[in-house]
Structures are given as structure tokens and as C-alpha cells.
PDB file of N, CA and C in Angstrom:
ATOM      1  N   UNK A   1      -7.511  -2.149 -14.826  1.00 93.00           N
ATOM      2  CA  UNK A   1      -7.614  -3.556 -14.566  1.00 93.00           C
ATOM      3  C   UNK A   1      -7.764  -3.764 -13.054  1.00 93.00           C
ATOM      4  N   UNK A   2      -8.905  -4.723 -12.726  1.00 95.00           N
ATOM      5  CA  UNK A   2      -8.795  -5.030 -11.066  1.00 95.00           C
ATOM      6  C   UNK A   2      -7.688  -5.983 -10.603  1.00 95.00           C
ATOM      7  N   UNK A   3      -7.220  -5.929  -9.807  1.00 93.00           N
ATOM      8  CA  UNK A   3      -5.983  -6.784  -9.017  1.00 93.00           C
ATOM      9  C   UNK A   3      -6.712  -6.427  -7.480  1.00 93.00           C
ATOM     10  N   UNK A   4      -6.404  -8.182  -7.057  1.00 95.00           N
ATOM     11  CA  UNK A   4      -6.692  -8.505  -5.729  1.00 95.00           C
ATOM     12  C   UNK A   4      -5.553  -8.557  -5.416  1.00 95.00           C
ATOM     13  N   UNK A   5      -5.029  -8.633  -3.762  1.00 93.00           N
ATOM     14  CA  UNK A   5      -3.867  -8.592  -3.196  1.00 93.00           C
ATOM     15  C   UNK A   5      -3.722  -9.067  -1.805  1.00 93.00           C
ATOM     16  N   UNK A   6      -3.126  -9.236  -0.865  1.00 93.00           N
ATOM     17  CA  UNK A   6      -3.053  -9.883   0.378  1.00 93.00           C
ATOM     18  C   UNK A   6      -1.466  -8.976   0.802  1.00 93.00           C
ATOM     19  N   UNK A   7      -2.043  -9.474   2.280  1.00 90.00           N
ATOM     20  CA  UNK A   7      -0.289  -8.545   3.136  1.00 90.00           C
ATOM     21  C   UNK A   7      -0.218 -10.450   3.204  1.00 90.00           C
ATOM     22  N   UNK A   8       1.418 -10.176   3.986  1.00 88.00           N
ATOM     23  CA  UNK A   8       2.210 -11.585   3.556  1.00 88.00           C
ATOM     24  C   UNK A   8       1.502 -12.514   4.453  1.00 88.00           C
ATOM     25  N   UNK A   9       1.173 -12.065   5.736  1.00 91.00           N
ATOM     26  CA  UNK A   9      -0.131 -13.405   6.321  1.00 91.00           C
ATOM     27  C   UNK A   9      -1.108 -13.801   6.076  1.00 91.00           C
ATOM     28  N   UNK A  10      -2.406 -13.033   4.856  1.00 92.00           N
ATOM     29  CA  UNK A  10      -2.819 -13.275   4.627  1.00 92.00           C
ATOM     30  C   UNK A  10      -4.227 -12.525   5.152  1.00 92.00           C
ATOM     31  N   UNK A  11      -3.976 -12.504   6.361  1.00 94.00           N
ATOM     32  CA  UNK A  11      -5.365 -11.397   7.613  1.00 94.00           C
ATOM     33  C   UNK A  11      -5.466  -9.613   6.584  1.00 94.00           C
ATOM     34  N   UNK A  12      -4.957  -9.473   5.807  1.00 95.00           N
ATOM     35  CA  UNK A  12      -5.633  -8.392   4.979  1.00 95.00           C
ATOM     36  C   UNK A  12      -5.905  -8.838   3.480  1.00 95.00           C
ATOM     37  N   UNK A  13      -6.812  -8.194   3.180  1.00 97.00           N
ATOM     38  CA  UNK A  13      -7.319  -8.707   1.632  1.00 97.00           C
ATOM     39  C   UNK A  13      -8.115  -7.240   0.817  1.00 97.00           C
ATOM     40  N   UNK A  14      -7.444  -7.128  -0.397  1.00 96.00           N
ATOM     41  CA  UNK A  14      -8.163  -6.292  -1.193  1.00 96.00           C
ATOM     42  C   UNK A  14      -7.984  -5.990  -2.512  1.00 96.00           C
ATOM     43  N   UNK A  15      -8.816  -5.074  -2.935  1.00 96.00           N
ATOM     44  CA  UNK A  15      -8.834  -4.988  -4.508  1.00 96.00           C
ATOM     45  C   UNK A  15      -8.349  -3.657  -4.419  1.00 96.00           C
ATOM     46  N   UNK A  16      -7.540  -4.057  -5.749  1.00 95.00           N
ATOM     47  CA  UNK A  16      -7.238  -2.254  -6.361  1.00 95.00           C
ATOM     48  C   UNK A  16      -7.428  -1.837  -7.921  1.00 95.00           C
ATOM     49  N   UNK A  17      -7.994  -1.457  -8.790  1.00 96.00           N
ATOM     50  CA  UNK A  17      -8.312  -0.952 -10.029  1.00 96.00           C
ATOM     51  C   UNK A  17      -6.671  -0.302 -10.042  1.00 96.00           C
ATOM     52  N   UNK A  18      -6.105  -0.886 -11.018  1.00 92.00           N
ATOM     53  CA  UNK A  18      -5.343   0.297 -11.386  1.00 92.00           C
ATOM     54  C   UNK A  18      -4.272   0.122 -12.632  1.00 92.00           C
ATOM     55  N   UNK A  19      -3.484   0.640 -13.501  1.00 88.00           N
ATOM     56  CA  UNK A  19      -2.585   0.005 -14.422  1.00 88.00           C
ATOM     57  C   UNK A  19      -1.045   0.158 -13.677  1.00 88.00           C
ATOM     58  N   UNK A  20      -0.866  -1.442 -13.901  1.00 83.00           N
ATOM     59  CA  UNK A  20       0.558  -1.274 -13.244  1.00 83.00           C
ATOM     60  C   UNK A  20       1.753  -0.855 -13.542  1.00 83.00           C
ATOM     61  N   UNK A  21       1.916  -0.339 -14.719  1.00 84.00           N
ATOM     62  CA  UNK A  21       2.905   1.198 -15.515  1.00 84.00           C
ATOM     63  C   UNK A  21       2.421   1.816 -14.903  1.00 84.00           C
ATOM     64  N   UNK A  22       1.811   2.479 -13.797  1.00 84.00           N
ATOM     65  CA  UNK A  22       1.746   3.288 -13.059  1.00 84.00           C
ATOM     66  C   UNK A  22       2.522   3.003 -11.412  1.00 84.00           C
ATOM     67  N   UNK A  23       3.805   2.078 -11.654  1.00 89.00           N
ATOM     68  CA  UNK A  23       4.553   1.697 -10.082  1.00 89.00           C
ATOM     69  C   UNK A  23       5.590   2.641 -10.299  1.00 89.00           C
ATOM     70  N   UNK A  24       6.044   3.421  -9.177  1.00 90.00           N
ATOM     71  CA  UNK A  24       7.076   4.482  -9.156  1.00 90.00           C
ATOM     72  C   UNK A  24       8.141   3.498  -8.237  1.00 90.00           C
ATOM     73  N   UNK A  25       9.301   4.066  -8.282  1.00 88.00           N
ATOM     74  CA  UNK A  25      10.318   3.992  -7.131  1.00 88.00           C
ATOM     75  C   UNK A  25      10.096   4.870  -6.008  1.00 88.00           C
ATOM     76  N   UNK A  26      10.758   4.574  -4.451  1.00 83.00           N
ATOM     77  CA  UNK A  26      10.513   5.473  -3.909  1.00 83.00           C
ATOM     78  C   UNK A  26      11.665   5.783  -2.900  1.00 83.00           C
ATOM     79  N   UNK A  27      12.552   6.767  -3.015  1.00 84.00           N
ATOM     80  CA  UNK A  27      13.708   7.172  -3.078  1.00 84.00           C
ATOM     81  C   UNK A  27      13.925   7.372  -1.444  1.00 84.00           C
ATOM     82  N   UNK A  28      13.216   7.207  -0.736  1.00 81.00           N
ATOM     83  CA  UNK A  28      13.556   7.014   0.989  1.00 81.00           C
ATOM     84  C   UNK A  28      14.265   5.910   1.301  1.00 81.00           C
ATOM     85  N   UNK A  29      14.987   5.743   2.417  1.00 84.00           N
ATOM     86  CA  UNK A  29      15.751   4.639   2.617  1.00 84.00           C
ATOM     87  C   UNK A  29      15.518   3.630   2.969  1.00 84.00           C
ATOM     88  N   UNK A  30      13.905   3.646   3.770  1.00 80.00           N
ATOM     89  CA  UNK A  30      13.809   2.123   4.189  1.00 80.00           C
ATOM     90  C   UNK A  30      13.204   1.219   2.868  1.00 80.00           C
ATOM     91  N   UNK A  31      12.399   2.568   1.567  1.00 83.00           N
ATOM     92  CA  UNK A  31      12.365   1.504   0.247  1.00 83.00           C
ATOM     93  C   UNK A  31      13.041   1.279  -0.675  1.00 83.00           C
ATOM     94  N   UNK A  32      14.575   2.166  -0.505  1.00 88.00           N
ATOM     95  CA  UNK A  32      15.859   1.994  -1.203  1.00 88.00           C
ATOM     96  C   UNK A  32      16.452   0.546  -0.629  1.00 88.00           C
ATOM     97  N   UNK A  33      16.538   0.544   0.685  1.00 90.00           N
ATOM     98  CA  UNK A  33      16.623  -0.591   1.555  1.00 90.00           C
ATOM     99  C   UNK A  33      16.625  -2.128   1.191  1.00 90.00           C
ATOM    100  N   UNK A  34      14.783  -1.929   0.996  1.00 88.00           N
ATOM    101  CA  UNK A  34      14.113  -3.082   0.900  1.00 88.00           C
ATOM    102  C   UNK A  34      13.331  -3.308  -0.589  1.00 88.00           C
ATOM    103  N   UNK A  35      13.901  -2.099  -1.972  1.00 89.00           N
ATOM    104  CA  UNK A  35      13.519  -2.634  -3.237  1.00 89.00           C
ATOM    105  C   UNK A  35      11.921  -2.542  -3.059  1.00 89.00           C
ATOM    106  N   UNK A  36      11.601  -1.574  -2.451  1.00 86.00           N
ATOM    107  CA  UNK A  36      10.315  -1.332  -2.572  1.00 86.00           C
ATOM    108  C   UNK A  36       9.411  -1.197  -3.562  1.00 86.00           C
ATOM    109  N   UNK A  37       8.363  -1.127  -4.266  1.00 88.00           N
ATOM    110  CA  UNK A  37       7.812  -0.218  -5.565  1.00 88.00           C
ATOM    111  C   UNK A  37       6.675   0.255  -4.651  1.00 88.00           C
ATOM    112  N   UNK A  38       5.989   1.564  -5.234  1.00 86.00           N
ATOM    113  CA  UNK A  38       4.440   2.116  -4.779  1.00 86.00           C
ATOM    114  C   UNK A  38       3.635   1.824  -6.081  1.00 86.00           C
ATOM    115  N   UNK A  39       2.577   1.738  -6.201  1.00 87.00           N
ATOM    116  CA  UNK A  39       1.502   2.029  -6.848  1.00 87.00           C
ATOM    117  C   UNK A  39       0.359   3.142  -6.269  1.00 87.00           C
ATOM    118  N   UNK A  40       0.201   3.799  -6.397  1.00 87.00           N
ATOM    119  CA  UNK A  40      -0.530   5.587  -5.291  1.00 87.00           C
ATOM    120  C   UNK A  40      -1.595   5.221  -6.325  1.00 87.00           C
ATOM    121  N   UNK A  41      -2.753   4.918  -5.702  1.00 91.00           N
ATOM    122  CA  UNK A  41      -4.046   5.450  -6.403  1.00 91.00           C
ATOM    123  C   UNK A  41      -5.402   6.292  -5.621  1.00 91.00           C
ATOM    124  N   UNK A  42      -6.086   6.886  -6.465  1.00 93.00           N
ATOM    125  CA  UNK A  42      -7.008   7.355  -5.386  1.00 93.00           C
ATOM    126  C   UNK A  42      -7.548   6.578  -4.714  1.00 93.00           C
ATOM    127  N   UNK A  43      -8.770   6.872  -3.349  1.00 92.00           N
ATOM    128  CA  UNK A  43      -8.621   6.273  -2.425  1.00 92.00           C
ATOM    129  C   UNK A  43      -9.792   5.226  -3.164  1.00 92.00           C
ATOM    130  N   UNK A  44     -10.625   5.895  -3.926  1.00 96.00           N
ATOM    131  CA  UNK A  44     -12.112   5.506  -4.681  1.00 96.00           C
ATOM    132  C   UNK A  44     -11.480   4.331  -5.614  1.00 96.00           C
ATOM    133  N   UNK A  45     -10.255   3.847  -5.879  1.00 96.00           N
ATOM    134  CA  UNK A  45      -9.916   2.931  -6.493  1.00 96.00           C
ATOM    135  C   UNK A  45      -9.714   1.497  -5.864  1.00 96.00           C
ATOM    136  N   UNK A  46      -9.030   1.674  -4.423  1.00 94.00           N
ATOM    137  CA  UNK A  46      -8.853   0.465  -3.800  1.00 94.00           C
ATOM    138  C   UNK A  46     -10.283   0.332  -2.318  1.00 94.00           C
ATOM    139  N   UNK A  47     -10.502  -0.946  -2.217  1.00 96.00           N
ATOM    140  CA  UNK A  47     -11.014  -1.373  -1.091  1.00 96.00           C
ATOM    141  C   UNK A  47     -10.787  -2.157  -0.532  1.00 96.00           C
ATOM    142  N   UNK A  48     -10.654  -2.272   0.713  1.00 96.00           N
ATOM    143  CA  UNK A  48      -9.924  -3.724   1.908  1.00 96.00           C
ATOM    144  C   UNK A  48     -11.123  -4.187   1.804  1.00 96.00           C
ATOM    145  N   UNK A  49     -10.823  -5.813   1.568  1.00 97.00           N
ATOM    146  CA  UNK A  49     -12.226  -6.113   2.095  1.00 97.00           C
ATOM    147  C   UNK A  49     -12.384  -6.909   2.705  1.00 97.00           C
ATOM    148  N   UNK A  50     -10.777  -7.355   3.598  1.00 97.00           N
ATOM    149  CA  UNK A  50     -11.424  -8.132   4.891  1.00 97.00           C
ATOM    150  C   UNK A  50      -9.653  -7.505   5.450  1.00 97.00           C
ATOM    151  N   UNK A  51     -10.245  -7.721   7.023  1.00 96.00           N
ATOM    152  CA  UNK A  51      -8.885  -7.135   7.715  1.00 96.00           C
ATOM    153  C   UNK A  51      -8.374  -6.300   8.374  1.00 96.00           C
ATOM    154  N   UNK A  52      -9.455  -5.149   7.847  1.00 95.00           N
ATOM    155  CA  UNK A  52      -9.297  -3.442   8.475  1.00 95.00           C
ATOM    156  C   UNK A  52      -8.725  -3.363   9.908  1.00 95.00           C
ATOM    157  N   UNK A  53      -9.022  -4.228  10.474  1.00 95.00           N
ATOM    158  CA  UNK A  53      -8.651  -4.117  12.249  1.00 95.00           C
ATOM    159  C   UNK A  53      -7.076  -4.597  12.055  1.00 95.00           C
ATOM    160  N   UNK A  54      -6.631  -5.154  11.639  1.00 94.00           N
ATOM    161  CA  UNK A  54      -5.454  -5.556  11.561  1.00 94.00           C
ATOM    162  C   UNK A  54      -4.190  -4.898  10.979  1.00 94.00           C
ATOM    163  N   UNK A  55      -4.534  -3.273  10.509  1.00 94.00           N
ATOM    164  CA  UNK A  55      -3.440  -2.373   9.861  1.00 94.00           C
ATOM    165  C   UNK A  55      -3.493  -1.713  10.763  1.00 94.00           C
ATOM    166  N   UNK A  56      -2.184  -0.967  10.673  1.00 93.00           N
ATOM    167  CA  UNK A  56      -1.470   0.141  11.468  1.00 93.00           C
ATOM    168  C   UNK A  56      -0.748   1.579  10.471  1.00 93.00           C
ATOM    169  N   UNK A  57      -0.433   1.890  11.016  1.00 92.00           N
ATOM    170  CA  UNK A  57      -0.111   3.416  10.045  1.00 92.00           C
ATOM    171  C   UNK A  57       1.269   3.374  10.703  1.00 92.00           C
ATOM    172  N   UNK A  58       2.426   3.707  10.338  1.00 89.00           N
ATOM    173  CA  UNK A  58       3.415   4.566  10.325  1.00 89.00           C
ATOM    174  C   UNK A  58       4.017   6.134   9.733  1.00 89.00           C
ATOM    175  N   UNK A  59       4.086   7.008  10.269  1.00 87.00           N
ATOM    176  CA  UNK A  59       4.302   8.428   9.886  1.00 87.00           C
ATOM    177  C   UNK A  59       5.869   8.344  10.106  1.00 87.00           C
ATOM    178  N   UNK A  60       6.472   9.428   9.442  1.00 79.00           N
ATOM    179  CA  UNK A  60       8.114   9.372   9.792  1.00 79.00           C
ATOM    180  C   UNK A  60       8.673  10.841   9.260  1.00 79.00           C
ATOM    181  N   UNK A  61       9.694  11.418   9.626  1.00 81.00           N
ATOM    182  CA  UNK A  61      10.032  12.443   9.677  1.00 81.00           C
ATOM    183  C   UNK A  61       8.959  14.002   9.275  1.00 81.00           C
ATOM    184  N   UNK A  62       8.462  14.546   8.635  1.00 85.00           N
ATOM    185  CA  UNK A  62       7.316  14.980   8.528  1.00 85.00           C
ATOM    186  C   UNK A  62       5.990  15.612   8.733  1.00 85.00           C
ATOM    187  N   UNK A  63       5.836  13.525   8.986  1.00 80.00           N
ATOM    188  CA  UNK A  63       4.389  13.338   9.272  1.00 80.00           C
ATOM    189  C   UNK A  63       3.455  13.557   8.043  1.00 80.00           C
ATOM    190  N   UNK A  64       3.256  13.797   6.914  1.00 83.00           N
ATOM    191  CA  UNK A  64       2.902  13.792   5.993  1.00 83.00           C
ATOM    192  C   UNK A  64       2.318  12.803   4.812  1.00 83.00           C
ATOM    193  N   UNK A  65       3.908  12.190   4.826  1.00 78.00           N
ATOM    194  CA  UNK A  65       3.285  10.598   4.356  1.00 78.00           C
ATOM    195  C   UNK A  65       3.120   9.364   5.313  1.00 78.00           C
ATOM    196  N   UNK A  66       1.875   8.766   4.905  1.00 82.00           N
ATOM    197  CA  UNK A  66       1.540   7.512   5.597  1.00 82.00           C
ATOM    198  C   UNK A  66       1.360   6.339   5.052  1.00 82.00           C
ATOM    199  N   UNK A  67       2.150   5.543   5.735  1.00 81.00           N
ATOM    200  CA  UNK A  67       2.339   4.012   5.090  1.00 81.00           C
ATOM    201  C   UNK A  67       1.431   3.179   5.824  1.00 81.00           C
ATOM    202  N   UNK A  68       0.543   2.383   5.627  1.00 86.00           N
ATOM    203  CA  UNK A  68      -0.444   1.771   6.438  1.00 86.00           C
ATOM    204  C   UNK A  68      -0.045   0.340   5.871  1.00 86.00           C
ATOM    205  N   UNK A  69      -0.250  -0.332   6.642  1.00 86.00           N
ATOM    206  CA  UNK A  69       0.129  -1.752   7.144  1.00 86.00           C
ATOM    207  C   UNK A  69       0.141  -2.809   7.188  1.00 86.00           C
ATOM    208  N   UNK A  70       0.212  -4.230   7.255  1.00 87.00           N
ATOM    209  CA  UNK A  70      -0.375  -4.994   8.472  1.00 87.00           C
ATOM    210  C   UNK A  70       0.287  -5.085   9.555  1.00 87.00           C
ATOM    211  N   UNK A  71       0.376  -5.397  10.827  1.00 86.00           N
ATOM    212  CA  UNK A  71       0.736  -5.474  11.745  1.00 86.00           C
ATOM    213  C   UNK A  71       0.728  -6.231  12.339  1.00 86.00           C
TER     214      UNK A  71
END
């Protein structure tokens, strides 16, 4: 199923194909924290399609996984 989406200001916008029985928990502390969920799909599933200049990446202990943004 397609789902459109927005970060909370609104300056990112995109689609993602995906079924949402596919949201995991994610057992790190800042999304134990903050009641996080993920949805991980390949990359060929989602596209930004307005906004790109406006994300940032965070890496953390690792460096491995990356959480990208808005900023």
C-alpha cells in the first residue's frame, strides 16, 4: 500500500510503499525514550519528494546505523 508522510514541519514530504505489520520496536534508548516505531524498507520503496536539502543524518555509537532527519 502507498502512504504519503511529512516530518512535523512539514519542509519534508514523501511516499513509502509498504505494509504497516511490518513496524518493529526499536530497543535503543533514545526510541525506548521517545516510543518510537521503525518501518525499514528498501531504499526502491520510499521517495522524498520535496525537501532533500533539509535532512540531516545522525550516526551513534558504531556508526552503522543511520537515522536521517529533518533538521
Amino acid at each position: 500500500m502507498l502512504h504519503k508522510g511529512s516530518c512535523h514541519c512539514g519542509k519534508i514530504a514523501f511516499e513509502v510503499e509498504a505494509d504497516v505489520r511490518e513496524v518493529v520496536d526499536c530497543n535503543c534508548s533514545m526510541c525506548t525514550k521517545k516510543g518510537i516505531l521503525h518501518l525499514i524498507v528498501p531504499l526502491d520503496r520510499f521517495e522524498i519528494l520535496q525537501g532533500a536539502d533539509n535532512l540531516t543524518t545522525y550516526r551513534f555509537n558504531t556508526g552503522v546505523a543511520k537515522h536521517t532527519f529533518c533538521r
